[in-house]
Amino acid sequence: MADETVEAWVVDVEKTLVDSQPEAEGAKWMAQSIYLVPARMKILGAGAYKPRTLSLGPYHHGDPDLLPMEVHKRRALRHVVRRSGKTARQFVAGVEEVAEKLEGAYADLGDEWRGPGNRSRFLQVMVTDGCFLLEVMRMAAAGEHVGDYAPKDPVFSMHGLLYTVPHIRLDMVIMENQLPLLLLQKIMALENVNTNLTDEFAINRMVLEFLSTMLQPLPPGIGLALHPLDVIRRSFLSGQDQLTSITQGQGYSIPSAFELYHAGISFKAGSTISPRCISFQNGVLTMPRFVMDDSSEYFFLNMMAFERLHADAGNDVTEFVQFLGSILLSAQDVKLLCSEGVIENILHEDEAVVGMFKRLATDFVVVRGSAIGHLYQQVYMYIWNNPCRGLTYWFTQFVNTYFHTPWKAISLFAGTLLLMLSIVQTLYAVLSFYRKKD
């Protein structure tokens, strides 16, 4: 029995030797762009990686909590097919032309979805979810129900726009809940809509306008984004870098915003919300303007997950979050940046912002030689190249550490008093000893 087991294992290994060629492995990794988030990362997310209203794609299809939306997805499919004048079979056949590319986008996709024998289920989910997502984005763009839906439709109406669409937006940025934009492009071409609307720039813009009105539009010529999360991340990082990276140098840390302020550094809100507007010059730290609300943690966690799992994504969002986690250590740091117009805190509680970035910045480090690492070095040199600024920074740290709250001040006073009494008692004992000896 053992020999048979080993023989079967050897045969299986021999069959997959071709897949281990560098070219084949490289093509596989390049095709993937949608990932299951590992358990070690979900510990930090506290539910931010799981959709709550809508499943998109295969990973969460069939989840019991998401089944109520399936009836609305199938209804949207029927409207798209009827409006196009084509048959559902034609839509499936059209999407099947790019099925291998769509399958390849999903990492660790189970055997129940892959290959010719199981492709029918995969195609059904792709066509249904793609049509539904297009209909939701069109309805939101129009600001009212799409023409061939009932006025009281629970999703495709003003009521749905107010109460359902916000939850769909949140689910659209979840790493495990992505649809390739190639799918949307294919479905729009099958609808016989205006060909100008199926180009890559128009699709990127449609997705971005649905997800956020605050972000910068993606410029033409960059190609079709991978999926909605890729669109939001690219837009968030749009703009020209104000910092230059360095190739070597020792690691530096950065003080909190309150400590920087008392060391002579002032803050200025940049012209955009992109982290690439960060700069430091003549004692002024220019930072992007950003709004902190209930969805901020979702956006940051999933963009950071994409950077960790997609080898070609870079590390920009992760380093920006680490930077914010380093300078926002207390409520007074948040208050300071709010007063300077850098942060608009819709969460209202400053401690909530501190807690959020404390969670987000866990288990992340700034890459040595990066642009943010260079910023840390610039700030460090600005403070310590001037003795007065260095002394002020040290004194601020001391006060902030030992006098931040009345209890800390009382503890310091009591500890100092006990130390002094212990010294006096020791001196008295020594003097008494020598008096007796004399």
XYZ file of C-alpha atoms in Angstrom:
438
model
C 0.000 0.000 0.000
C 2.830 2.353 0.846
C 4.535 1.612 -2.496
C 1.314 2.391 -4.382
C 0.961 5.665 -2.529
C 4.532 6.687 -3.319
C 4.103 5.700 -6.955
C 0.958 7.822 -7.260
C 2.812 10.741 -5.679
C 5.738 10.329 -8.118
C 3.365 10.256 -11.096
C 1.636 13.402 -9.869
C 4.966 15.224 -9.447
C 6.114 14.136 -12.923
C 2.913 15.498 -14.466
C 3.437 18.933 -12.920
C 7.126 19.323 -13.782
C 6.242 21.467 -16.793
C 4.307 23.852 -14.540
C 7.448 24.402 -12.443
C 9.356 25.949 -15.334
C 10.211 29.611 -14.562
C 8.318 30.805 -17.633
C 5.144 28.916 -16.676
C 5.296 30.014 -13.038
C 6.008 33.614 -14.039
C 2.998 33.688 -16.386
C 0.793 32.342 -13.596
C 1.895 34.987 -11.094
C 1.540 37.792 -13.651
C -2.043 36.754 -14.440
C -3.189 36.753 -10.810
C -4.599 39.938 -9.322
C -7.395 38.813 -6.946
C -6.424 36.964 -3.790
C -7.728 35.232 -0.690
C -6.455 37.151 2.344
C -4.351 34.892 4.622
C -5.512 34.232 8.185
C -2.491 36.040 9.667
C -3.691 39.271 8.032
C -7.351 38.799 8.902
C -6.449 38.991 12.582
C -5.851 42.725 12.046
C -8.857 43.296 9.803
C -11.685 42.336 12.165
C -14.114 41.581 9.318
C -12.867 44.136 6.790
C -12.066 41.408 4.250
C -15.503 39.785 4.115
C -18.438 41.231 2.135
C -21.577 41.925 4.126
C -24.178 42.576 1.433
C -23.026 41.384 -1.978
C -20.778 38.643 -3.332
C -18.827 39.429 -6.488
C -16.905 36.605 -8.110
C -16.406 33.030 -6.918
C -14.756 33.346 -3.493
C -17.890 34.253 -1.505
C -20.527 33.008 -3.924
C -23.156 31.046 -2.017
C -22.377 32.506 1.426
C -25.664 32.264 3.387
C -25.520 35.886 4.586
C -25.207 37.141 1.003
C -27.924 35.035 -0.632
C -30.688 37.710 -0.371
C -28.904 39.788 -3.030
C -28.849 36.911 -5.543
C -32.452 37.487 -6.611
C -31.628 41.123 -7.450
C -28.509 40.075 -9.363
C -30.498 37.691 -11.568
C -33.134 40.359 -12.102
C -30.473 42.820 -13.278
C -29.141 40.168 -15.660
C -32.573 39.771 -17.240
C -32.891 43.525 -17.748
C -29.462 43.776 -19.403
C -30.118 40.829 -21.721
C -33.603 42.023 -22.736
C -32.382 45.590 -23.310
C -29.511 44.410 -25.514
C -31.743 42.445 -27.884
C -29.501 39.386 -27.526
C -29.897 36.086 -25.731
C -28.373 34.960 -22.459
C -26.562 32.258 -24.426
C -24.819 34.929 -26.490
C -23.649 36.688 -23.335
C -22.240 33.439 -21.935
C -20.511 32.662 -25.239
C -18.998 36.142 -25.370
C -17.638 35.973 -21.825
C -16.344 32.454 -22.492
C -13.930 33.959 -25.021
C -11.996 35.524 -22.125
C -12.750 32.805 -19.551
C -9.136 31.664 -19.209
C -7.976 35.207 -18.456
C -10.785 35.661 -15.943
C -9.992 32.374 -14.214
C -6.298 33.222 -14.165
C -7.023 36.470 -12.288
C -8.182 34.522 -9.207
C -5.420 33.007 -7.077
C -6.105 29.676 -5.351
C -9.380 29.181 -7.196
C -10.800 25.770 -6.298
C -11.155 22.915 -8.769
C -14.933 23.309 -8.618
C -14.507 26.508 -10.645
C -11.600 25.752 -12.999
C -11.236 23.922 -16.274
C -13.606 23.085 -19.136
C -15.640 20.613 -17.067
C -16.482 23.178 -14.366
C -16.445 26.318 -16.461
C -20.222 26.597 -16.820
C -20.668 27.502 -13.144
C -17.840 30.022 -13.322
C -19.347 31.652 -16.433
C -22.781 31.913 -14.821
C -21.327 33.781 -11.858
C -19.216 36.059 -14.066
C -22.073 37.054 -16.372
C -24.593 37.544 -13.550
C -22.274 39.526 -11.256
C -20.873 41.609 -14.109
C -24.305 42.643 -15.361
C -25.486 43.507 -11.852
C -22.452 45.657 -11.120
C -22.845 47.558 -14.385
C -26.510 48.233 -13.657
C -25.771 49.532 -10.146
C -23.075 51.902 -11.396
C -25.326 53.191 -14.175
C -28.189 53.788 -11.761
C -25.922 55.684 -9.375
C -24.559 57.796 -12.231
C -28.087 58.685 -13.348
C -29.116 59.539 -9.788
C -32.382 57.661 -10.106
C -33.799 54.316 -11.163
C -32.813 52.996 -14.586
C -35.655 53.435 -17.048
C -36.912 49.848 -17.280
C -37.020 49.191 -13.524
C -40.091 49.810 -11.354
C -40.114 53.122 -9.431
C -40.262 51.260 -6.101
C -37.481 48.837 -6.975
C -35.588 47.903 -3.755
C -32.197 48.351 -5.442
C -32.502 50.286 -8.701
C -34.332 53.345 -7.389
C -33.757 56.366 -5.159
C -34.549 54.164 -2.168
C -31.844 51.700 -3.219
C -29.434 54.545 -3.901
C -29.858 55.750 -0.314
C -29.938 52.480 1.599
C -28.349 49.708 -0.499
C -25.743 51.263 -2.761
C -23.498 52.537 0.106
C -23.094 48.941 1.306
C -22.377 47.764 -2.241
C -19.612 50.378 -2.495
C -17.950 49.021 0.640
C -18.151 45.441 -0.634
C -16.621 46.495 -3.967
C -13.292 47.450 -2.361
C -12.838 44.143 -0.513
C -9.845 42.197 -1.798
C -11.674 38.859 -1.928
C -14.728 40.369 -3.632
C -13.303 41.707 -6.891
C -14.388 41.365 -10.525
C -11.843 41.864 -13.316
C -12.630 45.002 -15.317
C -11.979 42.927 -18.421
C -15.321 41.256 -17.650
C -17.178 44.583 -17.572
C -15.531 45.642 -20.820
C -16.638 42.414 -22.495
C -20.241 42.660 -21.292
C -20.522 46.287 -22.417
C -19.253 45.305 -25.869
C -21.874 42.546 -26.017
C -24.622 45.060 -25.211
C -23.922 46.978 -28.412
C -23.570 50.196 -26.463
C -21.594 53.173 -27.722
C -18.075 51.864 -28.438
C -16.608 55.015 -26.871
C -17.908 53.828 -23.494
C -16.110 50.494 -23.703
C -12.611 51.921 -23.971
C -10.265 51.469 -21.036
C -10.257 55.083 -19.878
C -14.075 55.269 -19.800
C -14.393 52.060 -17.774
C -11.776 53.196 -15.254
C -13.604 56.508 -14.890
C -17.030 54.875 -14.487
C -15.796 52.651 -11.660
C -13.958 55.473 -9.906
C -16.883 57.902 -10.103
C -19.091 55.260 -8.505
C -16.662 54.487 -5.678
C -15.514 58.005 -4.802
C -16.024 61.586 -5.909
C -13.018 62.811 -3.904
C -10.250 60.992 -5.754
C -8.399 62.187 -8.836
C -9.467 60.627 -12.174
C -6.993 58.245 -13.734
C -5.245 59.722 -16.766
C -5.812 58.243 -20.238
C -3.246 55.873 -21.636
C -2.499 53.853 -18.499
C -4.558 50.889 -19.675
C -7.481 49.063 -18.124
C -7.162 48.673 -14.362
C -7.229 45.169 -12.940
C -10.391 45.514 -10.821
C -12.258 48.160 -8.730
C -9.776 47.962 -5.825
C -6.944 48.588 -8.271
C -8.814 51.626 -9.628
C -9.289 53.162 -6.182
C -5.678 52.517 -5.194
C -4.230 53.944 -8.416
C -6.351 57.044 -8.039
C -5.406 57.425 -4.368
C -1.735 57.361 -5.379
C -2.110 59.594 -8.420
C 0.073 62.665 -8.637
C 3.750 63.402 -8.867
C 6.069 62.279 -6.091
C 7.318 65.180 -3.997
C 9.837 62.973 -2.209
C 12.887 61.308 -3.718
C 13.980 57.877 -2.633
C 17.475 57.076 -1.433
C 19.443 53.952 -2.174
C 21.084 53.473 1.204
C 21.269 54.855 4.709
C 20.397 53.831 8.222
C 16.846 53.511 9.457
C 15.149 56.482 11.126
C 11.956 56.888 13.133
C 9.736 59.942 13.242
C 8.296 61.667 16.355
C 4.594 62.256 16.905
C 2.870 65.285 15.394
C 2.720 67.018 18.780
C 6.442 66.498 19.343
C 7.268 67.676 15.823
C 5.233 70.817 16.364
C 7.107 71.673 19.579
C 10.421 70.970 17.866
C 9.666 73.796 15.439
C 8.031 71.901 12.581
C 4.748 73.201 11.176
C 2.113 71.343 9.159
C 0.460 72.327 5.916
C -2.400 70.685 4.029
C -1.474 69.738 0.476
C -3.542 70.423 -2.620
C -4.595 66.769 -3.072
C -5.417 63.714 -0.976
C -2.642 61.676 -2.575
C 0.192 60.474 -0.289
C 2.568 61.524 -3.046
C 2.066 65.171 -2.147
C 4.025 64.647 1.100
C 7.083 66.886 1.259
C 9.345 68.459 3.874
C 11.060 71.767 3.255
C 12.303 74.564 5.528
C 10.624 73.098 8.589
C 7.211 72.690 6.888
C 5.728 69.199 6.554
C 3.166 69.212 3.750
C 0.666 66.360 3.994
C -2.339 65.209 1.953
C -5.791 66.250 3.091
C -7.910 63.249 4.005
C -11.249 62.463 5.610
C -11.554 59.887 8.377
C -14.937 58.150 8.408
C -16.395 54.692 9.002
C -15.157 53.390 5.631
C -11.547 54.586 5.929
C -10.329 51.448 7.689
C -11.924 49.238 5.016
C -10.209 51.132 2.225
C -6.784 51.177 3.862
C -6.824 47.525 4.944
C -7.801 46.208 1.523
C -5.376 48.428 -0.388
C -2.622 47.273 1.957
C -3.686 43.640 1.492
C -3.440 44.079 -2.280
C 0.078 45.493 -1.917
C 1.131 42.570 0.260
C -0.309 39.909 -2.024
C 0.304 41.383 -5.499
C 4.018 41.437 -6.199
C 3.759 44.222 -8.778
C 1.710 46.624 -6.630
C 4.448 48.386 -4.690
C 4.344 49.508 -1.067
C 3.109 53.114 -1.185
C -0.177 52.840 0.722
C 1.387 50.610 3.386
C 4.193 53.076 4.017
C 1.759 56.002 4.147
C -0.328 54.210 6.764
C 2.807 53.391 8.741
C 3.762 57.084 8.581
C 0.361 58.146 9.929
C 0.528 55.486 12.622
C 3.884 56.918 13.726
C 2.785 60.545 14.044
C -0.759 59.949 15.380
C -0.019 58.475 18.794
C -2.501 60.430 20.907
C -5.642 62.540 20.701
C -3.564 65.723 20.836
C -1.786 64.658 17.625
C -5.138 64.249 15.868
C -6.405 67.591 17.207
C -3.282 69.309 15.915
C -3.640 67.967 12.369
C -7.371 68.719 12.384
C -6.627 72.323 13.348
C -4.150 72.574 10.463
C -6.735 71.289 7.948
C -4.882 68.053 7.232
C -7.510 65.744 8.774
C -11.283 66.068 8.622
C -12.463 63.743 11.373
C -16.017 62.602 10.723
C -15.522 59.919 13.375
C -15.620 62.888 15.819
C -13.669 61.045 18.517
C -9.941 61.720 18.213
C -9.114 58.533 20.118
C -10.966 56.534 17.442
C -8.540 57.800 14.802
C -5.557 56.945 17.020
C -6.920 53.448 17.647
C -7.559 52.879 13.970
C -4.019 53.723 12.876
C -2.600 51.735 15.772
C -4.397 48.689 14.363
C -3.513 49.492 10.759
C 0.186 50.059 11.399
C 0.669 46.762 13.238
C 3.239 44.395 11.729
C 4.397 46.832 9.031
C 7.767 48.501 8.581
C 9.083 51.305 6.398
C 11.308 49.935 3.655
C 14.861 51.232 3.953
C 15.754 53.455 1.017
C 12.124 54.396 0.296
C 10.774 57.912 -0.150
C 9.054 57.836 3.258
C 12.299 56.618 4.797
C 14.013 59.632 3.244
C 11.379 61.893 4.814
C 12.148 60.417 8.221
C 15.817 61.181 7.687
C 15.100 64.779 6.628
C 12.980 65.414 9.730
C 15.549 63.787 12.018
C 18.402 65.875 10.614
C 16.319 69.088 10.792
C 15.653 68.554 14.511
C 19.076 67.404 15.679
C 21.233 69.659 13.502
C 19.975 72.541 15.640
C 20.766 72.213 19.394
C 17.809 74.383 20.409
C 15.322 72.325 18.420
C 16.847 69.104 19.752
C 16.615 70.308 23.349
C 13.022 71.466 22.858
C 12.137 68.103 21.318
C 13.710 66.221 24.243
C 11.929 68.410 26.810
C 8.585 67.930 25.010
C 9.092 64.172 25.037
C 9.854 64.293 28.758
C 6.754 66.372 29.564
C 4.569 64.289 27.261
C 5.778 61.086 28.872
C 5.606 62.028 32.542
C 3.081 64.889 32.731
C 0.549 63.928 30.065
C -2.056 63.077 32.714
C -2.389 64.094 36.406
C -1.833 60.478 37.467
C 1.450 60.303 35.569
C 2.603 63.539 37.219
C 1.586 62.262 40.668
C 3.369 58.958 40.007
C 6.528 60.799 38.961
C 6.375 63.069 42.016
C 5.770 60.149 44.365
C 8.572 58.133 42.768
C 10.985 61.040 42.983
C 10.021 61.681 46.603
C 10.553 58.042 47.519
C 13.926 58.057 45.770
C 15.009 61.170 47.669
C 13.842 59.702 50.991
C 15.723 56.496 50.227
C 18.884 58.499 49.528
C 18.471 60.520 52.742
C 17.878 57.338 54.715
C 20.974 55.713 53.228
C 23.128 58.760 53.983
C 21.781 58.901 57.539
C 22.600 55.217 58.056
C 26.146 55.687 56.719
C 26.775 58.772 58.902
C 25.398 56.997 61.963
C 27.732 54.085 61.327
C 30.805 56.311 61.185
C 29.732 58.287 64.302
C 29.475 55.073 66.279
C 32.826 53.932 64.963
C 34.477 57.215 66.027
